[in-house]
Short mmCIF file of C-alpha atoms in Angstrom, two decimals:
data_model
loop_
_atom_site.label_atom_id
_atom_site.label_comp_id
_atom_site.label_asym_id
_atom_site.label_seq_id
_atom_site.Cartn_x
_atom_site.Cartn_y
_atom_site.Cartn_z
CA MET A 1 2.37 11.28 13.72
CA SER A 2 -0.75 12.21 11.77
CA GLU A 3 -4.29 11.67 12.92
CA ALA A 4 -5.83 8.29 12.17
CA LYS A 5 -9.16 7.49 10.53
CA VAL A 6 -11.83 10.18 10.21
CA ASP A 7 -15.24 9.05 11.42
CA ASN A 8 -17.64 11.00 9.26
CA SER A 9 -18.98 10.91 5.72
CA THR A 10 -17.41 13.28 3.20
CA ALA A 11 -19.22 14.91 0.30
CA LYS A 12 -17.37 14.32 -2.97
CA LYS A 13 -15.95 17.23 -4.94
CA ALA A 14 -17.09 17.76 -8.50
CA GLY A 15 -14.62 16.01 -10.75
CA ALA A 16 -13.55 13.45 -8.13
CA LEU A 17 -11.74 10.40 -9.52
CA LYS A 18 -14.04 7.46 -10.25
CA LEU A 19 -12.24 4.34 -9.11
CA GLY A 20 -12.92 0.63 -9.51
CA ILE A 21 -11.44 -2.05 -7.26
CA ASN A 22 -10.56 -5.59 -8.32
CA GLY A 23 -10.20 -7.90 -5.32
CA PHE A 24 -11.99 -7.26 -2.02
CA GLY A 25 -9.38 -8.66 0.35
CA ARG A 26 -7.43 -6.76 3.02
CA ILE A 27 -6.18 -3.98 0.74
CA GLY A 28 -9.35 -3.74 -1.36
CA ARG A 29 -11.41 -3.17 1.78
CA MET A 30 -8.93 -0.67 3.23
CA VAL A 31 -9.00 1.30 -0.03
CA THR A 32 -12.81 1.37 0.08
CA ARG A 33 -12.83 2.64 3.68
CA ILE A 34 -10.26 5.33 2.90
CA CYS A 35 -12.19 6.53 -0.16
CA ALA A 36 -15.34 6.74 1.97
CA TYR A 37 -13.57 9.39 4.08
CA ARG A 38 -12.06 11.40 1.19
CA ASP A 39 -13.66 13.99 -1.10
CA ASP A 40 -11.36 13.59 -4.12
CA VAL A 41 -12.16 9.98 -5.07
CA THR A 42 -15.27 7.81 -5.20
CA ILE A 43 -15.62 4.06 -5.64
CA VAL A 44 -18.04 3.13 -8.45
CA GLY A 45 -17.44 -0.60 -8.74
CA VAL A 46 -15.90 -3.57 -6.94
CA ASN A 47 -15.14 -6.94 -8.50
CA ASP A 48 -14.60 -10.21 -6.65
CA PRO A 49 -15.76 -13.54 -8.08
CA PHE A 50 -15.73 -15.23 -4.66
CA LEU A 51 -17.96 -12.85 -2.67
CA ASN A 52 -21.54 -11.66 -2.91
CA ALA A 53 -22.63 -8.12 -2.01
CA ASN A 54 -23.96 -9.00 1.44
CA TYR A 55 -20.74 -10.70 2.49
CA MET A 56 -18.71 -7.81 1.08
CA ALA A 57 -20.73 -5.41 3.21
CA TYR A 58 -20.21 -7.57 6.30
CA GLN A 59 -16.44 -7.73 5.80
CA LEU A 60 -16.28 -3.99 5.16
CA LYS A 61 -18.28 -3.19 8.28
CA TYR A 62 -16.49 -5.47 10.74
CA ASP A 63 -12.71 -5.73 10.85
CA SER A 64 -10.73 -7.49 13.58
CA SER A 65 -7.61 -5.36 13.02
CA GLN A 66 -8.90 -1.93 11.99
CA GLY A 67 -12.16 -1.91 13.98
CA LYS A 68 -15.76 -1.36 12.98
CA PHE A 69 -16.41 0.93 10.02
CA LYS A 70 -17.78 4.24 11.32
CA GLY A 71 -20.11 5.04 8.47
CA SER A 72 -23.17 3.77 6.64
CA ILE A 73 -23.28 0.57 4.58
CA THR A 74 -26.36 -0.85 2.86
CA VAL A 75 -26.89 -3.37 0.07
CA THR A 76 -29.48 -2.84 -2.66
CA LYS A 77 -30.47 -4.60 -5.84
CA GLU A 78 -31.73 -3.29 -9.16
CA GLY A 79 -32.89 -6.24 -11.22
CA ASP A 80 -29.98 -8.67 -11.29
CA ILE A 81 -27.40 -6.03 -10.33
CA SER A 82 -26.25 -5.65 -6.72
CA TYR A 83 -24.88 -2.48 -5.17
CA MET A 84 -23.14 -1.56 -1.94
CA ASN A 85 -23.95 1.93 -0.73
CA VAL A 86 -21.07 3.16 1.43
CA ASN A 87 -21.16 6.68 2.87
CA GLY A 88 -23.07 7.84 -0.19
CA MET A 89 -20.93 5.95 -2.71
CA LYS A 90 -23.08 3.72 -4.94
CA ILE A 91 -20.79 0.79 -5.72
CA ARG A 92 -21.76 -1.79 -8.32
CA VAL A 93 -20.71 -5.34 -7.42
CA PHE A 94 -19.17 -7.48 -10.17
CA ALA A 95 -18.19 -11.15 -9.98
CA GLU A 96 -15.88 -11.76 -12.93
CA ARG A 97 -12.77 -13.97 -12.94
CA ASP A 98 -11.17 -12.31 -15.95
CA PRO A 99 -10.46 -8.57 -15.66
CA ALA A 100 -11.23 -8.20 -19.36
CA ASP A 101 -14.86 -9.14 -18.63
CA ILE A 102 -15.47 -6.46 -15.99
CA LYS A 103 -17.58 -3.69 -17.49
CA TRP A 104 -15.79 -0.77 -15.89
CA GLY A 105 -17.08 1.52 -18.61
CA ASP A 106 -20.68 0.86 -17.57
CA VAL A 107 -20.04 2.45 -14.16
CA GLY A 108 -17.74 5.18 -15.46
CA ALA A 109 -14.59 3.94 -13.70
CA ASP A 110 -11.58 5.99 -14.81
CA PHE A 111 -8.91 3.96 -13.01
CA VAL A 112 -8.83 0.51 -11.39
CA ALA A 113 -7.02 -0.40 -8.18
CA GLU A 114 -5.84 -3.95 -8.86
CA CYS A 115 -5.86 -5.52 -5.40
CA THR A 116 -5.92 -9.27 -6.04
CA GLY A 117 -2.16 -9.78 -5.99
CA ILE A 118 -2.60 -11.86 -9.16
CA PHE A 119 -2.77 -9.40 -12.06
CA LYS A 120 0.43 -7.52 -11.28
CA GLU A 121 2.46 -7.75 -14.46
CA ILE A 122 2.19 -6.22 -17.92
CA ASP A 123 2.94 -7.77 -21.29
CA LYS A 124 3.91 -5.03 -23.69
CA ALA A 125 3.41 -7.30 -26.69
CA SER A 126 -0.18 -8.26 -25.89
CA VAL A 127 -2.95 -7.49 -23.40
CA ASP A 128 -4.39 -10.98 -23.80
CA LYS A 129 -2.10 -12.72 -21.34
CA LYS A 130 -4.14 -14.18 -18.48
CA ARG A 131 -2.36 -12.35 -15.67
CA ASP A 132 -1.79 -9.07 -17.44
CA ALA A 133 -2.99 -6.08 -15.40
CA THR A 134 -3.84 -4.19 -18.56
CA ARG A 135 -6.72 -6.60 -19.28
CA HIS A 136 -8.79 -4.13 -17.24
CA LEU A 137 -8.50 -1.71 -20.15
CA LYS A 138 -10.69 -3.99 -22.27
CA GLY A 139 -13.60 -3.21 -19.94
CA GLY A 140 -13.21 0.55 -20.26
CA ALA A 141 -10.69 1.54 -17.57
CA LYS A 142 -8.06 4.08 -18.56
CA LYS A 143 -5.31 3.01 -16.15
CA VAL A 144 -4.50 0.31 -13.59
CA ILE A 145 -2.74 0.92 -10.27
CA ILE A 146 -1.36 -2.34 -8.88
CA SER A 147 -1.31 -2.91 -5.11
CA ALA A 148 1.79 -5.12 -5.21
CA PRO A 149 5.38 -4.99 -6.44
CA SER A 150 5.75 -5.67 -10.15
CA SER A 151 8.72 -6.86 -12.14
CA SER A 152 7.41 -5.32 -15.36
CA ALA A 153 5.26 -2.28 -14.47
CA PRO A 154 6.83 1.02 -13.30
CA MET A 155 6.86 1.28 -9.49
CA TYR A 156 6.21 4.48 -7.58
CA CYS A 157 6.34 5.65 -3.97
CA MET A 158 4.58 8.96 -3.39
CA ASN A 159 6.89 12.00 -3.36
CA VAL A 160 9.93 9.75 -3.61
CA ASN A 161 10.00 9.15 -7.36
CA THR A 162 6.60 10.35 -8.60
CA ASP A 163 8.38 13.25 -10.32
CA SER A 164 9.33 10.69 -13.00
CA TYR A 165 5.72 9.57 -13.56
CA LYS A 166 4.68 9.10 -17.19
CA SER A 167 1.03 9.51 -18.20
CA SER A 168 1.63 7.16 -21.12
CA ASP A 169 1.93 4.16 -18.78
CA THR A 170 -1.34 2.20 -18.70
CA ALA A 171 -0.42 0.20 -15.59
CA ILE A 172 1.75 1.26 -12.65
CA SER A 173 2.65 -0.31 -9.31
CA ASN A 174 2.41 1.17 -5.82
CA ALA A 175 5.28 -1.16 -4.79
CA SER A 176 4.86 -2.94 -1.41
CA CYS A 177 3.93 -1.77 2.07
CA THR A 178 7.53 -2.32 3.21
CA THR A 179 9.01 -0.43 0.26
CA ASN A 180 6.65 2.45 1.05
CA CYS A 181 8.06 2.52 4.59
CA LEU A 182 11.67 2.10 3.53
CA ALA A 183 11.77 4.50 0.57
CA PRO A 184 11.12 7.78 2.48
CA ILE A 185 13.77 7.16 5.15
CA ALA A 186 16.26 5.90 2.56
CA LYS A 187 15.63 9.00 0.46
CA VAL A 188 16.21 11.35 3.39
CA LEU A 189 19.43 9.59 4.42
CA ASP A 190 20.78 9.49 0.88
CA ASP A 191 19.81 13.06 0.02
CA SER A 192 21.28 14.40 3.27
CA PHE A 193 24.35 12.26 3.85
CA GLY A 194 24.71 9.71 1.03
CA ILE A 195 24.29 5.95 1.44
CA VAL A 196 27.24 3.67 0.66
CA GLU A 197 25.47 0.37 1.41
CA GLY A 198 23.06 -1.10 3.89
CA LEU A 199 20.85 -3.90 5.15
CA MET A 200 17.18 -3.73 6.04
CA THR A 201 15.09 -5.93 8.31
CA THR A 202 11.34 -5.62 8.50
CA VAL A 203 9.58 -7.03 11.55
CA HIS A 204 6.26 -7.67 9.84
CA ALA A 205 2.79 -8.59 11.08
CA VAL A 206 1.23 -11.84 9.86
CA THR A 207 -0.60 -11.81 6.55
CA ALA A 208 -3.33 -13.92 4.97
CA THR A 209 -0.79 -16.03 3.07
CA GLN A 210 0.58 -17.53 6.29
CA LYS A 211 -0.57 -20.69 8.10
CA THR A 212 -2.49 -20.53 11.37
CA VAL A 213 -0.85 -23.79 12.50
CA ASP A 214 2.00 -25.86 11.07
CA ALA A 215 1.19 -26.91 7.51
CA ILE A 216 2.91 -27.57 4.19
CA ASN A 217 4.95 -25.11 2.17
CA MET A 218 7.28 -26.91 -0.24
CA LYS A 219 8.81 -23.69 -1.60
CA LYS A 220 9.54 -21.98 1.73
CA VAL A 221 9.77 -24.56 4.50
CA ARG A 222 9.84 -22.09 7.40
CA SER A 223 6.83 -20.22 5.99
CA GLY A 224 4.82 -23.40 6.47
CA ARG A 225 5.11 -23.07 10.25
CA GLY A 226 2.27 -21.62 12.31
CA GLY A 227 2.15 -17.84 12.07
CA LEU A 228 0.53 -17.45 15.49
CA GLN A 229 3.19 -19.45 17.36
CA ASN A 230 6.43 -18.35 15.75
CA ILE A 231 8.77 -15.60 14.66
CA ILE A 232 9.48 -16.69 11.09
CA PRO A 233 12.48 -15.50 9.05
CA THR A 234 11.62 -15.05 5.37
CA SER A 235 12.67 -13.16 2.29
CA THR A 236 11.50 -9.76 1.10
CA GLY A 237 12.14 -7.93 -2.12
CA ALA A 238 11.49 -4.54 -0.54
CA ALA A 239 15.13 -3.51 -0.16
CA LYS A 240 16.10 -4.56 -3.69
CA ALA A 241 12.97 -2.82 -5.03
CA ILE A 242 14.40 0.45 -3.73
CA GLY A 243 16.67 0.38 -6.77
CA LYS A 244 13.60 0.76 -9.00
CA VAL A 245 12.22 3.61 -6.92
CA ILE A 246 15.50 5.41 -6.15
CA LYS A 247 17.78 4.60 -9.09
CA LYS A 248 21.02 5.70 -7.45
CA LEU A 249 20.48 3.17 -4.64
CA ASP A 250 20.22 0.23 -7.03
CA GLY A 251 22.42 -2.58 -5.72
CA LYS A 252 23.24 -0.78 -2.47
CA LEU A 253 20.54 -2.27 -0.22
CA ASN A 254 19.40 -5.78 0.63
CA GLY A 255 17.25 -7.20 3.36
CA MET A 256 15.04 -9.81 4.97
CA ALA A 257 11.86 -10.10 6.99
CA PHE A 258 10.72 -11.58 10.28
CA ARG A 259 7.01 -12.43 10.35
CA VAL A 260 5.75 -12.05 13.92
CA PRO A 261 2.47 -12.98 15.66
CA THR A 262 0.76 -9.58 15.55
CA ALA A 263 -2.30 -8.90 13.40
CA VAL A 264 -1.18 -5.54 12.01
CA GLY A 265 1.59 -3.01 12.62
CA SER A 266 5.15 -3.48 11.36
CA VAL A 267 8.55 -1.82 11.64
CA VAL A 268 11.61 -1.36 9.42
CA ASP A 269 15.17 -1.44 10.74
CA LEU A 270 17.51 0.13 8.17
CA THR A 271 21.23 -0.05 9.01
CA VAL A 272 23.57 1.72 6.61
CA THR A 273 27.05 3.08 6.14
CA LEU A 274 26.92 6.74 5.17
CA LYS A 275 29.16 8.53 2.68
CA ASN A 276 29.37 11.71 4.77
CA ASP A 277 29.64 12.22 8.53
CA ALA A 278 26.41 12.54 10.49
CA THR A 279 25.37 12.91 14.10
CA LYS A 280 22.20 11.47 15.56
CA ASP A 281 20.86 15.00 16.01
CA ALA A 282 21.54 15.78 12.35
CA ILE A 283 19.69 12.65 11.22
CA ASP A 284 16.73 13.47 13.48
CA ALA A 285 16.64 16.99 12.10
CA ALA A 286 16.72 15.77 8.49
CA MET A 287 13.86 13.34 9.12
CA LYS A 288 11.78 15.94 10.93
CA LYS A 289 12.33 18.52 8.19
CA ALA A 290 11.24 16.05 5.51
CA SER A 291 8.19 15.00 7.54
CA GLU A 292 7.06 18.64 7.66
CA GLY A 293 8.05 19.43 4.07
CA GLU A 294 8.38 17.36 0.89
CA LEU A 295 7.27 14.13 2.57
CA LYS A 296 4.51 15.54 4.76
CA GLY A 297 1.68 13.06 5.18
CA ILE A 298 3.94 10.25 3.95
CA LEU A 299 6.81 10.26 6.44
CA GLY A 300 5.84 10.78 10.06
CA TYR A 301 8.11 11.61 12.99
CA THR A 302 7.85 10.60 16.64
CA ASN A 303 10.03 10.83 19.72
CA GLU A 304 7.45 9.10 21.90
CA ASP A 305 7.83 5.56 23.26
CA ILE A 306 5.38 3.90 20.88
CA VAL A 307 4.81 0.21 20.13
CA SER A 308 3.23 -1.50 17.13
CA SER A 309 -0.41 -1.19 18.22
CA ASP A 310 0.02 2.59 18.51
CA ILE A 311 0.34 2.99 14.75
CA ILE A 312 -2.76 1.03 13.73
CA GLY A 313 -4.82 3.36 11.54
CA GLU A 314 -1.84 5.69 10.93
CA THR A 315 -2.12 7.35 7.52
CA CYS A 316 1.61 7.99 7.15
CA SER A 317 3.24 4.96 5.54
CA SER A 318 6.53 5.48 7.39
CA ILE A 319 6.90 6.88 10.93
CA TYR A 320 10.51 7.60 11.90
CA ASP A 321 11.22 6.70 15.54
CA ALA A 322 13.80 9.15 16.86
CA GLY A 323 14.03 7.40 20.25
CA ALA A 324 14.78 3.96 18.81
CA SER A 325 17.19 5.06 16.07
CA MET A 326 20.92 5.24 16.83
CA THR A 327 24.42 5.84 15.49
CA MET A 328 27.83 4.28 16.07
CA GLY A 329 30.56 6.70 15.15
CA LYS A 330 29.88 9.21 12.40
CA LYS A 331 28.97 7.01 9.44
CA PHE A 332 27.33 3.84 10.76
CA VAL A 333 23.65 4.38 11.55
CA LYS A 334 20.48 2.46 12.33
CA VAL A 335 17.13 4.11 11.65
CA ILE A 336 13.81 2.70 12.80
CA SER A 337 10.48 3.45 11.12
CA TRP A 338 7.00 2.09 11.86
CA TYR A 339 4.13 1.42 9.46
CA ASP A 340 0.59 0.14 9.46
CA ASN A 341 1.15 -2.35 6.67
CA GLU A 342 -2.56 -2.17 5.71
CA TRP A 343 -3.88 1.34 6.32
CA GLY A 344 -0.70 3.29 5.64
CA TYR A 345 -0.02 1.40 2.43
CA SER A 346 -3.63 1.69 1.23
CA SER A 347 -3.50 5.43 1.91
CA ARG A 348 -0.54 5.73 -0.46
CA LEU A 349 -2.33 3.60 -3.05
CA VAL A 350 -5.26 6.03 -3.07
CA ASP A 351 -2.84 8.98 -3.14
CA LEU A 352 -1.11 7.49 -6.19
CA CYS A 353 -4.44 6.96 -7.96
CA VAL A 354 -5.46 10.59 -7.42
CA PHE A 355 -1.97 11.89 -8.28
CA ALA A 356 -1.96 10.00 -11.59
CA ALA A 357 -5.53 11.08 -12.39
CA LYS A 358 -4.59 14.74 -11.94
CA LYS A 359 -1.45 14.36 -14.06
CA ASP A 360 -3.45 12.59 -16.77
CA GLY A 361 -6.21 15.20 -16.70
CA VAL A 362 -8.78 12.52 -15.82
CA CYS A 363 -10.01 14.51 -12.84
CA LYS A 364 -9.54 18.24 -12.31
CA LEU A 365 -9.72 19.10 -8.64
#
């Protein structure tokens, strides 16, 4: 596995990507922390209509799952404009409900990380639709990277399908945290042995959309039960989304989720039938090779007896567990991969922003 969070400020390189963030929830705050430790991207603005600068700073500094921020955070005001100063990044605070009203151009934001979970679709006929991610372009942003799966925007997982990236797209999706865990291991299995079909289960930490105690959910009855007291079966689109990320696997995978009472740290169980024969040693070797080569920093590899809390703060978004994975015969296999559903996913979101900026010529590092 890779090393977790770095605890020191990092001077920004000349030409670093200037990024705005819309939505200062779990992912928005993780993205800010990650950018504070990197030299190739700087945050210049954050928008959230429900938070003021002081509360933003408090939530950024103290985090029950990821720990206290190990850096400097101050809040300043210039006239009516508030700023957060985070490890040397001067971040203007906006409070607009409509992305079209956020003046990204005033702070020089090149790209926007759309982290609300609301503005995740694109309408190719018009940018005036209320939930259209491309409304950010009206304020001066050049591109939007969506921190959620999208049914209309192109979806990418780093080094899995980013070779098909098109600079002409004004909004792209970083898929989901589970897809970012599943895609690397599915790619390795399919490239090495071929996948005939398979089922995925993610054992997923609770999220902010769940109930703390039994409440009402008319659409998903079981999801209305208390997240702290139960293991809750629910749906996930992560396995089906693989078909958008790895085209040749379209229709070959399906899956479900169990939400469990842990704050952070999740795991994917992918069980597939292979096209070609494989031994457990051969699968381990393929995963290890990929983790040290084309998927380095994205796919991790461990043969240690880890549990979910051991991967909190892990920057890889998929950590193959050689000890927990297994085979039955030569073509029926189960592979296990861990992920920090917050930090690992947010790390890939920042990677995708920087990758796209380099491809587009927005930043030259």
